[in-house]
Tab-separated table of C-alpha atoms in Angstrom:
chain	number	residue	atom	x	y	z
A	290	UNK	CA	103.468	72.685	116.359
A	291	UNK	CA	101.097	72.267	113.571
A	292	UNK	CA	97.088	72.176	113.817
A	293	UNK	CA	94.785	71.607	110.531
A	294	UNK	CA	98.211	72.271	108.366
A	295	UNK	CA	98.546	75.993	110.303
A	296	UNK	CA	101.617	76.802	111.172
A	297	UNK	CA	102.021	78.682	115.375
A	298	UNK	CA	105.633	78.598	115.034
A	299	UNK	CA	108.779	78.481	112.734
A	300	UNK	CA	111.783	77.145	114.408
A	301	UNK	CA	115.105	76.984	112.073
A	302	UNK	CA	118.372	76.891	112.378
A	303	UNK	CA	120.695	80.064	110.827
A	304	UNK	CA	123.003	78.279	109.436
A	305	UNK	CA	121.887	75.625	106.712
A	306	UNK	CA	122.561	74.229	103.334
A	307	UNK	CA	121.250	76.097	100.447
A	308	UNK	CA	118.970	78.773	102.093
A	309	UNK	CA	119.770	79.831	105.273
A	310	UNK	CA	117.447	81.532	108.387
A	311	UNK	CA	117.284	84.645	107.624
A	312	UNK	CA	116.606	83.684	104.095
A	313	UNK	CA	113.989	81.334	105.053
A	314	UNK	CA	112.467	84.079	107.356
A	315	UNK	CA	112.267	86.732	104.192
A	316	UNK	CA	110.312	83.778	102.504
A	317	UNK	CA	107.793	83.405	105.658
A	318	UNK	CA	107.005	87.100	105.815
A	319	UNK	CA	106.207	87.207	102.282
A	320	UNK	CA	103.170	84.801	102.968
A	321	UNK	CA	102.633	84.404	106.428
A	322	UNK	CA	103.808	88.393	108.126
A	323	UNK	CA	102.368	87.241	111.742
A	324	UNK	CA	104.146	84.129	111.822
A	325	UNK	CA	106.675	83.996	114.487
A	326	UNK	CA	110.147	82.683	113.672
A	327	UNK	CA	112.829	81.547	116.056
A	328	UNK	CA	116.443	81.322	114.898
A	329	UNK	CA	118.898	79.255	116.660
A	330	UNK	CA	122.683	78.837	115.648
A	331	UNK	CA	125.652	77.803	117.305
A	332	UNK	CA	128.076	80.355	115.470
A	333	UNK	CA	125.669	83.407	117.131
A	334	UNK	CA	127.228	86.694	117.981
A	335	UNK	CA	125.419	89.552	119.171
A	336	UNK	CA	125.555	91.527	116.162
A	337	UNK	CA	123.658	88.204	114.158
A	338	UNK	CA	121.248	88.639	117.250
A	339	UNK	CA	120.661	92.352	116.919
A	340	UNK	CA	120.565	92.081	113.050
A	341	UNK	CA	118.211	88.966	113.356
A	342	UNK	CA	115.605	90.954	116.051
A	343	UNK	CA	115.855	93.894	113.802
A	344	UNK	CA	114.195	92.600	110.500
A	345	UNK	CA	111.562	90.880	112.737
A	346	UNK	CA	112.615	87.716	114.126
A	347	UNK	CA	111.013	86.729	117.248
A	348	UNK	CA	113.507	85.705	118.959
A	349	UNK	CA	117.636	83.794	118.557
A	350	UNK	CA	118.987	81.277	120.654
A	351	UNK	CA	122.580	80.511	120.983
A	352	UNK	CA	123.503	76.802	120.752
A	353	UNK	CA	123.986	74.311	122.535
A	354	UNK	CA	119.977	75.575	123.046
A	355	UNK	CA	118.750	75.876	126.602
A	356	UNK	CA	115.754	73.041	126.555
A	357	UNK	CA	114.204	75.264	129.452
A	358	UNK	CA	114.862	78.334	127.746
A	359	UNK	CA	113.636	77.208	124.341
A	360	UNK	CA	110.032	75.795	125.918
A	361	UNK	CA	109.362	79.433	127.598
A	362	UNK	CA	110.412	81.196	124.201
A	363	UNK	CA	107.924	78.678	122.488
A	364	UNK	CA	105.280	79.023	124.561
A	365	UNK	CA	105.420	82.567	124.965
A	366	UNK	CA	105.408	83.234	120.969
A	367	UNK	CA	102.355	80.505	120.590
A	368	UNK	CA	100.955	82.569	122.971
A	369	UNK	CA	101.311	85.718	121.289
A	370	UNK	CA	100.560	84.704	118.004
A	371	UNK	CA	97.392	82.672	119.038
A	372	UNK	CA	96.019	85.890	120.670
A	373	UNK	CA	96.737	87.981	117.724
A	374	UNK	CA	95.059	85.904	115.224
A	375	UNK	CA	91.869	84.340	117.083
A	376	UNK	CA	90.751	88.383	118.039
A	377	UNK	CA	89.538	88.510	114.496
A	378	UNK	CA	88.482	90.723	111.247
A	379	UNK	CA	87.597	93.879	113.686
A	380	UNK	CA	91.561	94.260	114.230
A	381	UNK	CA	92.124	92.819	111.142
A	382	UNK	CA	93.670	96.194	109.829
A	383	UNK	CA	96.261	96.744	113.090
A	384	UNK	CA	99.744	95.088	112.089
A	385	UNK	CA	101.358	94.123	114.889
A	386	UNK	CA	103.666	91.515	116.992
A	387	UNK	CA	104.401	93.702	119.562
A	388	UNK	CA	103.118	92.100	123.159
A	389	UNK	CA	102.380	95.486	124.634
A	390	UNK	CA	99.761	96.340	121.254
A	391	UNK	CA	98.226	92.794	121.889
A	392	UNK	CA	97.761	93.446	125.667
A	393	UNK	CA	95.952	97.291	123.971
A	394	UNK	CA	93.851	94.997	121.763
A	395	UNK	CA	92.773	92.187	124.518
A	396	UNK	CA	91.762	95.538	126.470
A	397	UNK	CA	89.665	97.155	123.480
A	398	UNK	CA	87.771	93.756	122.884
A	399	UNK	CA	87.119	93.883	126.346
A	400	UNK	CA	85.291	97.368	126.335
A	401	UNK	CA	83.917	97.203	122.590
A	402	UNK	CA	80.429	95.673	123.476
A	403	UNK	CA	79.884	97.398	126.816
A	404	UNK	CA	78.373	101.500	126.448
A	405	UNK	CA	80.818	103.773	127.983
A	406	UNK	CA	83.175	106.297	126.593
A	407	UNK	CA	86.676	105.713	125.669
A	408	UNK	CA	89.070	108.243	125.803
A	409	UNK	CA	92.468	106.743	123.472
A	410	UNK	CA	95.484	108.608	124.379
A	411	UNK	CA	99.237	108.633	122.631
A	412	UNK	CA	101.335	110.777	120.376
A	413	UNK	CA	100.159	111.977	117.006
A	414	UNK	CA	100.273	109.387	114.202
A	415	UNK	CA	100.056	106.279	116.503
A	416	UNK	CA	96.641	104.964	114.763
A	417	UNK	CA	94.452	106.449	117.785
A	418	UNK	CA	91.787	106.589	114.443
A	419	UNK	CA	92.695	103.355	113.713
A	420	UNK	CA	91.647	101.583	116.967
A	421	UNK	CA	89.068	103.611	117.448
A	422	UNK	CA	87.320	102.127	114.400
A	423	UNK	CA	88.403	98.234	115.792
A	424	UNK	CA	86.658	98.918	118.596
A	425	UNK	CA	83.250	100.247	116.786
A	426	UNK	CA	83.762	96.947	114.689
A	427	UNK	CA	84.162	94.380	117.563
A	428	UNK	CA	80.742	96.241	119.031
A	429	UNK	CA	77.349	95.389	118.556
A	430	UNK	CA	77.428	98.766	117.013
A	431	UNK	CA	79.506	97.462	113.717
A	432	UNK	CA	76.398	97.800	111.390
A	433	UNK	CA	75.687	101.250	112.275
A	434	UNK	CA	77.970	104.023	111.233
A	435	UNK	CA	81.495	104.984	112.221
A	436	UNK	CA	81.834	109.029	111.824
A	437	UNK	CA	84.953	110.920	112.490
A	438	UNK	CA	85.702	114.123	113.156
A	439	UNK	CA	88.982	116.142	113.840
A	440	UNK	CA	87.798	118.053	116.556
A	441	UNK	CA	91.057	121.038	116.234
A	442	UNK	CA	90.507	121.417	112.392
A	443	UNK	CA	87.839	123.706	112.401
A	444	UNK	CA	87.101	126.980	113.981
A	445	UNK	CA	84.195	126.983	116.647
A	446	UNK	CA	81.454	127.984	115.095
A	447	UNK	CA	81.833	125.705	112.773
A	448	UNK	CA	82.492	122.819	114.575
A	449	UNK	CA	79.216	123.649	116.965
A	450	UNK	CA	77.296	123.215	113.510
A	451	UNK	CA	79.497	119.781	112.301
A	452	UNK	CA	78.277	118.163	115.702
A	453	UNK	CA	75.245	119.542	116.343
A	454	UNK	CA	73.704	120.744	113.005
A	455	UNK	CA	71.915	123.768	112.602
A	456	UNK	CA	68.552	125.455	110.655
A	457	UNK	CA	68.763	126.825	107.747
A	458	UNK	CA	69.268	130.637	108.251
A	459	UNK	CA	70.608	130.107	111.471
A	460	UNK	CA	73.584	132.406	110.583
A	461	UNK	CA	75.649	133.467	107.207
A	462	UNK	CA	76.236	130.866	104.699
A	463	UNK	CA	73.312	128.352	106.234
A	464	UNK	CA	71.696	127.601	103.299
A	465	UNK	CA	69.937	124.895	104.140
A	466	UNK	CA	69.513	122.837	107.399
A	467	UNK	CA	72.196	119.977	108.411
A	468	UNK	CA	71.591	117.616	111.022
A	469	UNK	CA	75.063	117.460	112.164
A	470	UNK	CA	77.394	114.594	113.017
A	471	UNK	CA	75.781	113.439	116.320
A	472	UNK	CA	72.809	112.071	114.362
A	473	UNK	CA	74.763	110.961	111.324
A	474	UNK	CA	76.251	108.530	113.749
A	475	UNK	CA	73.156	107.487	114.967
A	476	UNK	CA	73.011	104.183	116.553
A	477	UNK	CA	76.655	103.955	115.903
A	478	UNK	CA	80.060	105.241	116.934
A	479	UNK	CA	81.093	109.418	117.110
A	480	UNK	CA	84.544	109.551	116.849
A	481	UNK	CA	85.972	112.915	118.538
A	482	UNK	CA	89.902	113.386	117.553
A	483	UNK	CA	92.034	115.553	119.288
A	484	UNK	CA	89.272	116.567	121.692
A	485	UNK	CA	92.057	118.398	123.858
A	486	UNK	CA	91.683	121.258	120.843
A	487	UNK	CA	88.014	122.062	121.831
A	488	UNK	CA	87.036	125.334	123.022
A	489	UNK	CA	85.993	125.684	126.138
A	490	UNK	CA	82.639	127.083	125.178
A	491	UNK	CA	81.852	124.525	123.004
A	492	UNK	CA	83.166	121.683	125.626
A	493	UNK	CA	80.319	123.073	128.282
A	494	UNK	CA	77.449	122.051	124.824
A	495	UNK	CA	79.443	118.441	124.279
A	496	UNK	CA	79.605	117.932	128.207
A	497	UNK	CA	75.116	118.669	127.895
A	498	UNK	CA	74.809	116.331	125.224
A	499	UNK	CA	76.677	113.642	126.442
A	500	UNK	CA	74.712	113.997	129.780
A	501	UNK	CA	71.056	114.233	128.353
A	502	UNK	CA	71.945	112.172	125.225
A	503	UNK	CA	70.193	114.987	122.877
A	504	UNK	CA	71.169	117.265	120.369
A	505	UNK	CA	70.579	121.418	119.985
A	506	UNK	CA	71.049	122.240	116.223
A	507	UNK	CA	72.767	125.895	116.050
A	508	UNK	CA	69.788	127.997	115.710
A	509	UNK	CA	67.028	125.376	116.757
A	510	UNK	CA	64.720	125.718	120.696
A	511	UNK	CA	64.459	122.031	119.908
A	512	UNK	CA	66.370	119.191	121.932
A	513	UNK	CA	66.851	115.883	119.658
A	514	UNK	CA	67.374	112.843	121.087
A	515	UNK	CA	70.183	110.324	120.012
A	516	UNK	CA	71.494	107.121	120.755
A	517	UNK	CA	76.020	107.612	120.020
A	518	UNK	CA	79.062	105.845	121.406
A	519	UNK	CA	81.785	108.428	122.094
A	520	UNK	CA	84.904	107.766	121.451
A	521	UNK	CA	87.452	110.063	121.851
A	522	UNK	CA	91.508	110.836	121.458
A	523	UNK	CA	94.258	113.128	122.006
A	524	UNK	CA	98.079	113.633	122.483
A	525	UNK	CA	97.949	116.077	124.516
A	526	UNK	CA	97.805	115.615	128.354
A	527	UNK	CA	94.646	116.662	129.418
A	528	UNK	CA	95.810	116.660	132.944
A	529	UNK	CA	97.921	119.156	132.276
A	530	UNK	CA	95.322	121.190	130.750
A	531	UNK	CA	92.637	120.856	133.353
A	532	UNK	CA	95.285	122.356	135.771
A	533	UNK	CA	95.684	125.381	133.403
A	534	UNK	CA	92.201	125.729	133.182
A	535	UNK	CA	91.934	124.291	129.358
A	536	UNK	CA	90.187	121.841	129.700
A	537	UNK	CA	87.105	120.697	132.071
A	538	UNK	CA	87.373	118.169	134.698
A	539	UNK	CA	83.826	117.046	134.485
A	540	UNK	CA	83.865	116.670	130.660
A	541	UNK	CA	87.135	114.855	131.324
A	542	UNK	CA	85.714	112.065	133.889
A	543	UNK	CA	82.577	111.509	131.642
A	544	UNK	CA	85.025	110.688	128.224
A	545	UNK	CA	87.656	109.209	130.071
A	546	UNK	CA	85.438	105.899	131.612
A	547	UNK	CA	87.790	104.056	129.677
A	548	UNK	CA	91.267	104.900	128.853
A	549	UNK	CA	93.751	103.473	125.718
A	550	UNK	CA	97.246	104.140	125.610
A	551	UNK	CA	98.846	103.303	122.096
A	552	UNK	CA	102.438	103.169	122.386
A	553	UNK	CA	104.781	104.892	119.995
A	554	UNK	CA	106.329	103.363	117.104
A	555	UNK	CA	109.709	103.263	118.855
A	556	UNK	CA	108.688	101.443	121.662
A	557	UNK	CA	106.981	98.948	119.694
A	558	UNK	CA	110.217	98.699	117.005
A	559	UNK	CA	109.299	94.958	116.952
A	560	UNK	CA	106.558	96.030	114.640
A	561	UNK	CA	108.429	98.093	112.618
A	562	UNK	CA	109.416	95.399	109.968
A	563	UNK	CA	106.560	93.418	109.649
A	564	UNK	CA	104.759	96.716	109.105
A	565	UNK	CA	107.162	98.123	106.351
A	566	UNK	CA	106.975	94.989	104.743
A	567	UNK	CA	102.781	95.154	104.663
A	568	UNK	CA	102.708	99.154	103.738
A	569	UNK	CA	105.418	98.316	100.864
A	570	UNK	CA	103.367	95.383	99.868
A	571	UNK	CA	99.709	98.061	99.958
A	572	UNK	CA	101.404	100.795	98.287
A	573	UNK	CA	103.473	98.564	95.473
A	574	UNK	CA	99.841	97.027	94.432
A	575	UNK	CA	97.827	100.701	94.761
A	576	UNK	CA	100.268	101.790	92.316
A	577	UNK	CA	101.099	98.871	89.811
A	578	UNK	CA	105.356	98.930	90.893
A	579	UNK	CA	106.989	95.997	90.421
A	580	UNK	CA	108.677	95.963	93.783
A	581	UNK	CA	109.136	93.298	96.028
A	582	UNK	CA	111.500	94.055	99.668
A	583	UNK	CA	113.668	96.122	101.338
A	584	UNK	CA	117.176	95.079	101.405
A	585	UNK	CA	118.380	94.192	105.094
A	586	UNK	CA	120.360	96.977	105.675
A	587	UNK	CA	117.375	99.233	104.742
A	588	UNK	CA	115.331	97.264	107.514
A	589	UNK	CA	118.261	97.574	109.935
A	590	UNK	CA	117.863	101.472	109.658
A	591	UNK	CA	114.159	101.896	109.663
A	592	UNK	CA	114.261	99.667	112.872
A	593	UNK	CA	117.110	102.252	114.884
A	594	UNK	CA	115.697	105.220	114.016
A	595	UNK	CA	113.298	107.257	116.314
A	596	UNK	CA	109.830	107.819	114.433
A	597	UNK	CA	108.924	111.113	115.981
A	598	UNK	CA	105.985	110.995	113.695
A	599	UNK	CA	105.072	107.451	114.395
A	600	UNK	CA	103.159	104.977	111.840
A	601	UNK	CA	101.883	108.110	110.035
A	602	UNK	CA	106.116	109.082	109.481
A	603	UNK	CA	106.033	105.255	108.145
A	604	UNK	CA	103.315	105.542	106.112
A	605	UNK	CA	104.797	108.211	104.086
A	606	UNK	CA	108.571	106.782	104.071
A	607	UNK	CA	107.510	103.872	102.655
A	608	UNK	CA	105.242	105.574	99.721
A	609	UNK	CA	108.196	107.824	99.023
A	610	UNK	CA	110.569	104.718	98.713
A	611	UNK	CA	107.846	102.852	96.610
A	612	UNK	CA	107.475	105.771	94.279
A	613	UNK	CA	111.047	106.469	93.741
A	614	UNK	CA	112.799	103.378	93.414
A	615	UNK	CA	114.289	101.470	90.119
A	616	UNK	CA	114.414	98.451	91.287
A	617	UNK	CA	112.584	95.625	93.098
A	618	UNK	CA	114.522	95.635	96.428
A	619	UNK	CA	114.482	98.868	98.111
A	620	UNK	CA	117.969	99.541	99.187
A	621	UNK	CA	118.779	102.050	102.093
A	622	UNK	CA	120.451	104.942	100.697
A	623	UNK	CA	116.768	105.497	99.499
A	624	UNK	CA	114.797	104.895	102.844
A	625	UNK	CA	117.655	107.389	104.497
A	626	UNK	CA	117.112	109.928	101.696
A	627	UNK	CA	113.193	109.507	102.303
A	628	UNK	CA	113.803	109.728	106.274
A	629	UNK	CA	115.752	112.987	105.529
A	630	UNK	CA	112.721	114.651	103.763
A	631	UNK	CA	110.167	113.331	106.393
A	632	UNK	CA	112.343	114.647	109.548
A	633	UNK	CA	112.182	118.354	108.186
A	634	UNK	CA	109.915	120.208	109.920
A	635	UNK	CA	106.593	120.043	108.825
A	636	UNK	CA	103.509	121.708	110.575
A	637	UNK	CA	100.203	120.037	111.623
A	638	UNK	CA	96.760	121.389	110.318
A	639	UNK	CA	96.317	122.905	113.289
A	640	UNK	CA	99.453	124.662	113.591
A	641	UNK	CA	98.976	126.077	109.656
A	642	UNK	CA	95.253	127.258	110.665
A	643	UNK	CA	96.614	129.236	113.784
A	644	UNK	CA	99.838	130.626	111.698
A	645	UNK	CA	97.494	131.987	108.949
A	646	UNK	CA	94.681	133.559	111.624
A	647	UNK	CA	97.631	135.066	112.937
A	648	UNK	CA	99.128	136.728	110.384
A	649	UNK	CA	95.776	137.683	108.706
A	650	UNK	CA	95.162	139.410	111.998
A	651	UNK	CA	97.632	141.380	111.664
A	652	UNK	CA	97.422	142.675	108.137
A	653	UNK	CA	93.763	142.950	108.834
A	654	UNK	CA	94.385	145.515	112.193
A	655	UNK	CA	97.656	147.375	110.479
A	656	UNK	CA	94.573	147.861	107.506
A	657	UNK	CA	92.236	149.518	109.808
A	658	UNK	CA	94.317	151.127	111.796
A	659	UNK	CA	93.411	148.967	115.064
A	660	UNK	CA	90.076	149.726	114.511
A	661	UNK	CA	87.849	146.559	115.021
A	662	UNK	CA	84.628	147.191	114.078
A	663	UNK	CA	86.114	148.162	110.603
A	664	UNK	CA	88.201	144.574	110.947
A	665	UNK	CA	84.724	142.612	111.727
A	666	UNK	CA	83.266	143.816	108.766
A	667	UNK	CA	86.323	143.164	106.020
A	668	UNK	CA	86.361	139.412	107.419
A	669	UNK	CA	82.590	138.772	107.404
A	670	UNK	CA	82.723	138.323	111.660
A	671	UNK	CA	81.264	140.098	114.422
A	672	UNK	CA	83.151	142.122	117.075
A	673	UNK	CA	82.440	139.553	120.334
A	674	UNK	CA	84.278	136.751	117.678
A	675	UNK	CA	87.483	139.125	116.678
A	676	UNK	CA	87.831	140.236	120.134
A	677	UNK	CA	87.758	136.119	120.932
A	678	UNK	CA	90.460	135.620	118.202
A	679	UNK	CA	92.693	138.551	118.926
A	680	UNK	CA	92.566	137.086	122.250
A	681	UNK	CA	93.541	134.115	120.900
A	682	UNK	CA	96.287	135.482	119.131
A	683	UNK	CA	97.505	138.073	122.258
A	684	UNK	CA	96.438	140.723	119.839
A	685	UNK	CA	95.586	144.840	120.879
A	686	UNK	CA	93.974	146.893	118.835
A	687	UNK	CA	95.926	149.700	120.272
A	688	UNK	CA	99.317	149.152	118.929
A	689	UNK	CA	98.299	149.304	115.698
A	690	UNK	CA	96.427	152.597	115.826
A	691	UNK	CA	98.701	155.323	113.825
A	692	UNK	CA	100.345	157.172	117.104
C-alpha cells in the first residue's frame, strides 16, 4: 500500500533470511516512528506476541494468516496512521499510536476554531499543557500568543496580580504597573493549569471576567476589555470539589463547555516505545551522546511498568538513562536503576509551598508567643491574610501562647 513512494503500512514476516522482523522493525522506527508494522510468522507463540506488541509493533498474526483477519488489521492500522499524519504541524509535537489519543486529537481539531472554553482533565504529567497548546495552534488564534500559567504555584495575592495586573503602588513591592496575563494573551489563548488549586475568592474575580470579558487590575476602578480563549486543566475532580464546597459550580459550567480527557501513560502503553525511542533520540542530540536505542529487554520493562507519573516520569527516565550510559544501546539494568530513583517519593510544587507555609507558621507563632499581630508584622502580611493562612494550615494562636 504505497502512494507517491509513502509508505501506510509495513507488513513482514518474523522469520527471514539475514534480518529478521523485529530487526527490520528497529530499522523502521529509526526513520519512520509512526509507521505501523505488522508481523506475521508461523512459528508464533504468545510470548513472541507479547514481546513483539511491547516494543511497538502494531499488531502479529499467526500463520497460516486469516485473509479476513489480516484485511480488518490492515485497514484498521491505514486508518489510524492516515488520521494521525493528515491532522498536521499543530499536533505535530504529540507522539502517539495509541487509537484512544487519536480519537482525543480528532476531538481537539474539532473544537480548536470554534470560541468556547475547554476544560482538559487527566492525571498530572499526561501533557494536559501539551494539548492545550495543539489546540491554540490548530485555531485561528495560532498567530496570537499562547500564555500559561500554573494556577496552584502562587499564593493569591499574587496570582490576582499575574492575571489581572495591577497599578503601581497598589500594594508592597508594586513598583511599577503590570498589565497582567489576561491582556498578555490578548487575541490569543490563556492557559489556566491546575485551576482546581484556585481560591475561592479569587474564582468569584475569574468567574466576572470570563462573563464580562474585561479585566480589573489589583488596585485599578477601571474595567479593561479583552478578547482570550480559556483553556483550562486539572487532575483533580472538580466534582468532587464542588460537593465539598471547593470549588464553584457556575465557574465550573462556564470552563467546562468542552471537556478533554488525556489518558494515562499506562493505558496508552502502545505509545510507550515509540515515545522512548523519540525522547532518547531529543535528549541524545540536546546533549551531543553518541547513543543510539534501548536494548529490547529495556523496552520490554518500560512497557510493564505502571508510570504513576505519566510522560513527565518518562521524560525524566529517559534523560537519566541518556546521561548515564557508556554505551550506544541503553540496556535495562540502567532504565530499572533510573525507574528506582524516579518512583521515590518526590513532592509537587504545590505540596513543597504548603509544607514550608506550614512549618514557617509554626516557628513564626511559637516566636510570638501566638500572638498574631506580632506574626503579621515579622512576615510583611496583614492580620485578615495570617488569619486566612492559619486557617489554611488548621492553625490557633492559642496553643502556642506560653500557659
Amino acid at each position: 500500500m504505497t502512494y507517491n513512494n509513502a509508505f501506510d503500512v509495513v507488513l513482514s514476516d518474523l522469520r527471514m533470511p539475514g534480518m529478521d522482523g523485529l530487526n527490520l522493525f528497529d530499522e523502521i522506527l529509526q526513520k519512520h516512528r509512526d509507521l505501523p508494522v505488522i508481523l506475521m510468522t508461523a512459528h508464533g507463540t504468545i510470548k513472541d506476541a507479547v514481546a513483539a506488541t511491547q516494543r511497538g509493533v502494531y499488531s502479529f498474526l499467526t500463520k497460516p494468516v486469516d485473509h479476513k483477519e489480516l484485511r480488518k488489521t490492515l485497514l484498521k492500522a491505514v486508518s489510524n496512521n492516515t488520521r494521525q499524519s493528515s491532522m498536521g504541524d499543530w499536533c505535530a509535537e504529540i507522539v502517539t499510536r495509541s487509537p484512544d489519543m487519536i480519537r482525543l486529537l480528532k476531538q481537539a481539531e474539532q473544537v480548536a476554531d470554534k470560541n468556547v472554553s475547554v476544560l482538559i482533565s487527566g492525571a498530572s504529567g499526561t501533557g494536559k499543557e501539551l494539548l492545550a497548546k495543539a489546540i491554540h495552534n490548530a485555531s485561528d488564534r495560532r498567530d496570537m500568543p499562547f500564555v500559561a500559567i500554573n494556577c496552584g504555584a502562587l499564593p493569591e495575592d499574587l496570582l490576582e496580580s499575574e492575571l489581572f495586573g495591577h497599578l503601581k503602588g497598589s500594594y508592597t513591592g508594586a513598583f511599577k504597573d503590570t498589565i497582567g496575563l489576561f491582556r498578555e494573551a490578548d487575541g490569543g489563548t490563556l492557559f489556566l493549569d491546575e485551576i482546581g488549586d484556585m481560591p475561592l475568592s479569587l474564582q468569584v474575580k475569574l468567574l466576572r471576567a470570563l462573563q464580562e470579558r474585561t479585566v480589573r487590575p489589583v488596585g485599578s476602578s477601571q474595567s479593561i476589555e479583552i478578547n482570550v480563549r480559556v483553556i483550562s486543566a486539572t487532575h483533580k475532580d472538580l466534582q468532587e470539589a464542588m460537593k465539598q464546597s471547593e470549588f464553584r459550580e457556575d465557574l465550573f459550567y462556564r470552563l467546562n463547555v468542552v471537556n478533554l480527557e488525556i489518558p494515562s501513560l499506562k493505558e496508552r502503553f502502545e505509545d510507550i516505545p515509540i515515545l522512548a525511542e523519540h525522547l532518547l533520540r531529543q535528549s541524545a542530540e540536546k546533549h551531543s551522546i553518541d547513543v543510539i536505542k534501548f536494548a529490547d529487554d529495556a523496552i520490554t520493562l518500560m512497557t510493564k511498568s505502571d508510570w504513576p507519573g505519566n510522560v513527565r516520569q518518562l521524560v525524566n527516565v529517559v534523560e537519566r538513562c541518556v546521561a548515564l550510559t557508556n554505551s550506544q544501546i541503553i540496556p535495562a539494568s540502567l532504565v530499572e536503576q533510573a525507574l528506582s530513583l524516579e518512583n521515590q517519593y518526590w513532592p509537587t510544587l504545590t505540596e513543597a509551598r504548603d509544607s514550608f507555609e506550614y512549618e514557617y507558621l509554626c516557628r513564626l507563632l511559637q516566636l510570638t508567643d501566638g500572638n498574631v499581630t506580632r506574626a503579621s508584622d515579622l512576615a510583611g502580611r496583614n492580620r485578615t491574610d495570617m488569619h486566612k493562612l492559619m486557617k489554611k494550615h488548621g492553625l490557633v494562636a492559642a496553643e502556642f501562647r506560653a500557659a
